[in-house]
Coordinates of C-alpha atoms in Angstrom, one line a residue:
M1 CA -22.1 -26.3 76.8
R2 CA -23.7 -27.9 73.8
V3 CA -25.8 -24.7 73.3
L4 CA -22.7 -22.6 73.2
Q5 CA -21.0 -24.9 70.7
I6 CA -24.0 -24.7 68.4
L7 CA -24.1 -20.9 68.8
F8 CA -20.4 -20.5 67.9
L9 CA -20.8 -22.9 64.9
T10 CA -23.7 -20.9 63.6
I11 CA -21.8 -17.6 63.9
G12 CA -18.8 -19.1 62.1
L13 CA -21.0 -20.3 59.2
V14 CA -22.5 -16.8 58.8
I15 CA -19.1 -15.1 58.7
F16 CA -17.8 -17.7 56.2
G17 CA -20.8 -17.1 54.0
N18 CA -20.3 -13.4 54.0
I19 CA -16.6 -13.8 52.9
L20 CA -17.6 -16.1 50.0
G21 CA -20.2 -13.6 48.9
R22 CA -17.7 -10.7 48.8
V23 CA -15.2 -12.8 46.8
S24 CA -17.8 -13.8 44.3
A25 CA -19.0 -10.2 43.9
Q26 CA -15.4 -9.0 43.4
N27 CA -14.7 -11.6 40.8
S28 CA -17.9 -10.7 39.0
S29 CA -16.9 -7.0 39.0
N30 CA -13.5 -7.8 37.6
S31 CA -15.0 -9.9 34.9
N32 CA -17.3 -7.1 33.9
T33 CA -14.5 -4.6 33.9
N34 CA -12.3 -6.8 31.6
S35 CA -15.3 -7.5 29.4
N36 CA -16.0 -3.8 29.0
R37 CA -12.3 -3.1 28.4
Y38 CA -12.3 -5.6 25.5
S39 CA -15.7 -4.4 24.2
A40 CA -14.3 -0.8 24.1
N41 CA -12.0 -2.0 21.3
L42 CA -14.8 -3.6 19.3
D43 CA -17.1 -2.0 16.7
A44 CA -20.8 -2.4 16.5
N45 CA -20.3 -5.8 14.8
G46 CA -18.0 -7.1 17.6
L47 CA -14.9 -6.7 15.4
P48 CA -11.6 -5.1 16.6
V49 CA -11.3 -1.5 15.6
R50 CA -8.0 -0.5 14.1
N51 CA -7.5 3.1 12.9
I52 CA -5.3 3.8 10.0
S53 CA -3.3 7.0 10.1
N54 CA -1.5 8.3 7.0
T55 CA -1.5 12.1 6.9
A56 CA 1.6 12.2 4.7
T57 CA -0.3 11.4 1.6
K58 CA -3.3 13.5 2.6
A59 CA -5.4 10.5 1.9
N60 CA -8.9 9.8 3.3
T61 CA -7.8 7.0 5.5
V62 CA -10.3 4.5 6.7
S63 CA -10.6 1.8 9.4
P64 CA -12.1 -1.6 8.7
S65 CA -15.9 -1.4 8.3
S66 CA -18.7 -3.9 8.4
N67 CA -18.5 -4.6 4.7
D68 CA -16.9 -8.0 4.2
D69 CA -15.8 -6.9 0.7
E70 CA -13.5 -4.3 2.4
Y71 CA -11.7 -6.3 5.1
E72 CA -11.2 -9.7 6.6
Y73 CA -10.0 -10.8 10.0
N74 CA -8.4 -13.9 11.2
F75 CA -9.8 -14.5 14.6
G76 CA -7.7 -16.1 17.3
E77 CA -6.2 -15.1 20.6
F78 CA -4.9 -12.0 18.8
P79 CA -7.1 -11.1 15.8
T80 CA -5.0 -10.2 12.8
I81 CA -6.0 -8.2 9.7
L82 CA -5.9 -10.0 6.4
K83 CA -7.6 -7.6 4.0
I84 CA -8.2 -3.8 4.1
V85 CA -9.0 -0.8 2.1
S86 CA -5.8 1.1 3.0
M87 CA -6.4 4.3 1.0
E88 CA -9.3 6.1 -0.5
R89 CA -9.6 9.4 -2.3
T90 CA -12.3 11.1 -4.4
V91 CA -11.1 12.0 -7.9
E92 CA -13.0 14.1 -10.4
F93 CA -12.8 12.7 -14.0
P94 CA -14.0 14.7 -17.1
K95 CA -16.8 12.2 -18.1
N96 CA -17.2 9.9 -15.1
G97 CA -17.3 12.7 -12.6
A98 CA -16.4 12.1 -9.0
L99 CA -15.2 8.6 -8.3
Q100 CA -13.9 7.1 -5.1
V101 CA -10.5 5.5 -5.8
Q102 CA -9.6 2.7 -3.4
I103 CA -6.5 0.5 -2.7
I104 CA -7.2 -2.9 -1.4
E105 CA -4.3 -4.7 0.3
E106 CA -4.8 -8.4 1.1
V107 CA -2.4 -10.9 2.6
G108 CA -1.1 -13.4 0.1
K109 CA -2.7 -11.8 -2.9
P110 CA -1.9 -9.0 -5.5
F111 CA -2.9 -5.5 -4.8
T112 CA -6.2 -4.2 -6.2
I113 CA -7.2 -0.7 -7.2
R114 CA -10.9 0.0 -7.5
F115 CA -12.9 2.9 -8.9
N116 CA -16.4 3.4 -7.3
R117 CA -19.4 5.7 -7.8
E118 CA -21.3 5.4 -4.6
D119 CA -22.1 1.7 -4.3
E120 CA -21.3 0.9 -7.9
T121 CA -17.9 -0.3 -9.0
I122 CA -17.0 1.4 -12.3
A123 CA -13.6 -0.4 -12.8
Q124 CA -11.3 -2.6 -10.9
F125 CA -7.8 -3.8 -11.6
V126 CA -5.9 -6.7 -9.9
M127 CA -2.2 -5.9 -10.2
R128 CA -0.8 -9.2 -11.2
N129 CA 2.9 -9.1 -12.1
P130 CA 3.8 -11.8 -14.7
N131 CA 7.3 -12.0 -13.1
G132 CA 6.0 -12.6 -9.6
G133 CA 6.2 -10.3 -6.6
Y134 CA 4.1 -7.3 -5.6
V135 CA 2.0 -9.4 -3.3
R136 CA 1.1 -8.5 0.3
E137 CA 3.0 -11.1 2.2
Y138 CA 1.8 -10.2 5.7
F139 CA 0.6 -7.2 7.7
H140 CA 3.2 -6.0 10.2
S141 CA 0.5 -3.5 11.1
A142 CA -2.5 -1.8 9.5
I143 CA -0.3 1.3 8.7
D144 CA 2.4 -0.7 6.9
P145 CA 1.7 0.3 3.2
K146 CA 3.2 -1.4 0.3
V147 CA 1.1 0.4 -2.3
R148 CA 0.0 4.0 -2.6
F149 CA -1.3 6.4 -5.4
Q150 CA -1.1 10.1 -6.2
I151 CA -3.1 12.3 -8.6
I152 CA -1.1 13.8 -11.5
K153 CA -2.2 16.5 -13.9
T154 CA 0.1 17.0 -16.9
E155 CA -0.5 18.7 -20.2
G156 CA -0.3 16.6 -23.3
I157 CA -1.6 13.4 -21.7
P158 CA -5.0 12.4 -20.2
S159 CA -5.7 14.2 -17.0
P160 CA -6.1 13.5 -14.2
L161 CA -3.8 10.5 -14.0
I162 CA -3.7 8.1 -11.0
H163 CA -0.1 7.1 -10.4
L164 CA 0.0 3.8 -8.5
M165 CA 3.3 2.9 -6.9
M166 CA 3.9 -0.6 -5.5
V167 CA 7.0 -1.9 -3.6
Q168 CA 8.2 -5.4 -2.9
P169 CA 10.9 -5.4 -0.2
G170 CA 13.7 -7.9 -0.7
G171 CA 16.9 -9.0 1.1
S172 CA 19.4 -6.8 -0.7
D173 CA 17.2 -5.0 -3.2
Y174 CA 13.7 -3.7 -3.6
G175 CA 11.3 -4.1 -6.6
F176 CA 9.1 -1.2 -7.7
W177 CA 6.2 -1.1 -10.1
S178 CA 4.9 2.3 -11.4
V179 CA 1.4 2.2 -13.1
L180 CA -0.8 4.9 -14.5
F181 CA -4.6 4.9 -14.8
G182 CA -6.8 7.4 -16.5
E183 CA -10.0 8.1 -18.4
V184 CA -10.0 7.4 -22.1
N185 CA -13.2 7.8 -24.2
G186 CA -15.2 7.7 -21.0
K187 CA -13.6 4.5 -19.6
I188 CA -11.2 4.1 -16.8
K189 CA -8.2 2.2 -18.1
Q190 CA -4.7 1.0 -17.1
L191 CA -2.5 3.1 -19.5
T192 CA 0.9 1.6 -18.9
P193 CA 2.3 -1.8 -19.7
P194 CA 3.6 -4.2 -17.0
T195 CA 7.2 -3.3 -18.0
T196 CA 7.3 0.0 -16.1
Q197 CA 9.2 -1.7 -13.2
F198 CA 12.5 -0.9 -11.7
S199 CA 14.9 -1.9 -8.9
W200 CA 16.5 0.0 -6.0
E201 CA 19.0 1.5 -8.5
G202 CA 16.3 2.4 -11.0
G203 CA 13.6 5.1 -11.1
V204 CA 10.7 6.7 -12.9
Q205 CA 9.9 10.2 -14.3
I206 CA 6.5 11.3 -15.5
G207 CA 5.9 14.5 -17.4
N208 CA 8.1 16.6 -19.7
L209 CA 11.1 14.5 -20.7
G210 CA 12.9 17.2 -22.6
K211 CA 13.7 17.9 -26.2
G212 CA 13.3 14.9 -28.5
N213 CA 11.4 12.9 -25.9
G214 CA 8.3 14.9 -25.4
T215 CA 5.8 14.3 -22.6
G216 CA 5.5 10.8 -21.2
I217 CA 7.2 8.4 -18.9
A218 CA 10.9 7.5 -18.5
V219 CA 11.9 4.3 -16.6
W220 CA 15.5 3.5 -15.9
N221 CA 17.3 0.5 -14.5
S222 CA 20.8 -0.7 -14.0
I223 CA 22.0 -3.7 -16.0
W224 CA 23.6 -6.3 -13.8
G225 CA 26.3 -7.8 -16.0
D226 CA 28.1 -11.1 -15.6
G227 CA 30.8 -11.0 -12.9
E228 CA 29.5 -7.7 -11.5
S229 CA 28.8 -7.4 -7.8
H230 CA 25.4 -6.1 -6.8
Y231 CA 26.4 -2.6 -5.7
A232 CA 29.0 -1.6 -8.1
E233 CA 29.3 0.3 -11.4
H234 CA 26.8 -0.8 -14.0
L235 CA 25.5 0.1 -17.4
Y236 CA 22.1 1.7 -17.4
E237 CA 19.1 1.6 -19.7
V238 CA 16.4 4.2 -20.0
E239 CA 13.0 3.4 -21.6
I240 CA 10.8 6.2 -22.9
Y241 CA 7.0 5.8 -23.1
N242 CA 4.8 8.3 -24.9
F243 CA 1.0 8.4 -25.0
N244 CA -0.5 7.1 -28.2
K245 CA -3.9 8.7 -28.7
K246 CA -5.0 6.2 -31.3
L247 CA -4.3 3.2 -29.0
G248 CA -5.3 5.1 -25.9
K249 CA -2.3 4.1 -23.9
F250 CA 1.4 4.7 -23.3
V251 CA 3.8 2.8 -25.6
K252 CA 7.5 2.5 -25.6
T253 CA 9.1 4.7 -28.2
K254 CA 12.8 4.9 -27.4
T255 CA 15.5 3.1 -25.4
H256 CA 18.7 4.9 -24.3
K257 CA 21.7 2.9 -23.0
T258 CA 24.9 4.2 -21.4
K259 CA 28.2 3.5 -23.1
Q260 CA 30.1 3.3 -19.9
K261 CA 29.4 1.9 -16.5
H262 CA 28.3 4.2 -13.7
E263 CA 28.1 4.0 -9.9
T264 CA 24.8 5.8 -9.5
P265 CA 21.7 6.5 -11.6
A266 CA 22.3 10.2 -11.4
Q267 CA 25.7 9.8 -13.1
A268 CA 24.2 7.5 -15.7
L269 CA 21.3 9.8 -16.6
E270 CA 23.7 12.8 -16.8
S271 CA 25.9 11.0 -19.3
L272 CA 22.8 10.6 -21.5
G273 CA 21.9 14.3 -21.1
L274 CA 18.9 13.4 -18.9
S275 CA 20.1 15.0 -15.7
F276 CA 16.9 16.9 -15.3
Y277 CA 14.9 13.7 -14.4
K278 CA 13.3 13.7 -11.0
D279 CA 12.6 10.3 -9.5
A280 CA 8.8 10.2 -9.0
A281 CA 9.2 7.3 -6.5
R282 CA 10.5 9.9 -4.1
D283 CA 7.2 11.7 -4.2
F284 CA 5.8 8.9 -2.0
P285 CA 7.1 9.6 1.6
E286 CA 6.0 6.2 2.7
F287 CA 8.6 4.6 0.5
L288 CA 11.6 6.9 1.1
E289 CA 13.1 4.2 3.3
Y290 CA 13.4 2.0 0.2
R291 CA 15.1 4.9 -1.8
E292 CA 17.6 6.0 0.8
N293 CA 20.7 5.3 -1.2
F294 CA 19.6 6.5 -4.6

């Protein structure tokens, strides 16, 4: 009897050991699978890979690379992006030749535009607005742009021009800042003053401004008078900027103001004989949602 008991106990221990071994192997397999699944979303440096897609602007879009100067991550349970090169295009300038033009968007800081030749930075501009705003407050996603640029070629002014457009969403209105960069005497410069800003009811036109205004920039804004509701009839003001070759930049040369209040910018511009203006902000498909009513 004692022999049988010992035999049964031994068999039971062997079976129990086999069960524990299978469970341990299964857990190890699951762990490796999860680890491989997570690693599949990491780059060579162990950082999460996030592709940026933006075919609308035909930009050379990039994902975060291993260069700390181009991106930053906040690591936690869910790593979030803090800084990124959100757009990059190669632009050919008369004297500087081919330069890579980059936009850097960083949470909590003003936007930056950078001009590179291979690994050398030729020029860089941090877009600080003296009136506040135009700061990347957060990243809803890596494809949530608040700044973009386009290349413009127009006779009578330096060419090519880089037209940088920034937007700062608000509760009942949106702020926009239109800035031009170009090459003057072999140097890349910001050619427009910080006053080329407008609201939801404003706009900007670049190029031929018609008889008496020449080639340049027109920026219009509504004037919110005392006692007027936000979305109502307003007076409008249009500022004309022409390129001054001696100073190497655009300077304000004229200001037009409507005599009567108007409900829309189109009506206001038409009353000034400027109905041919085309809002260049609408050339940026990423920002059309902020221009839907005007």
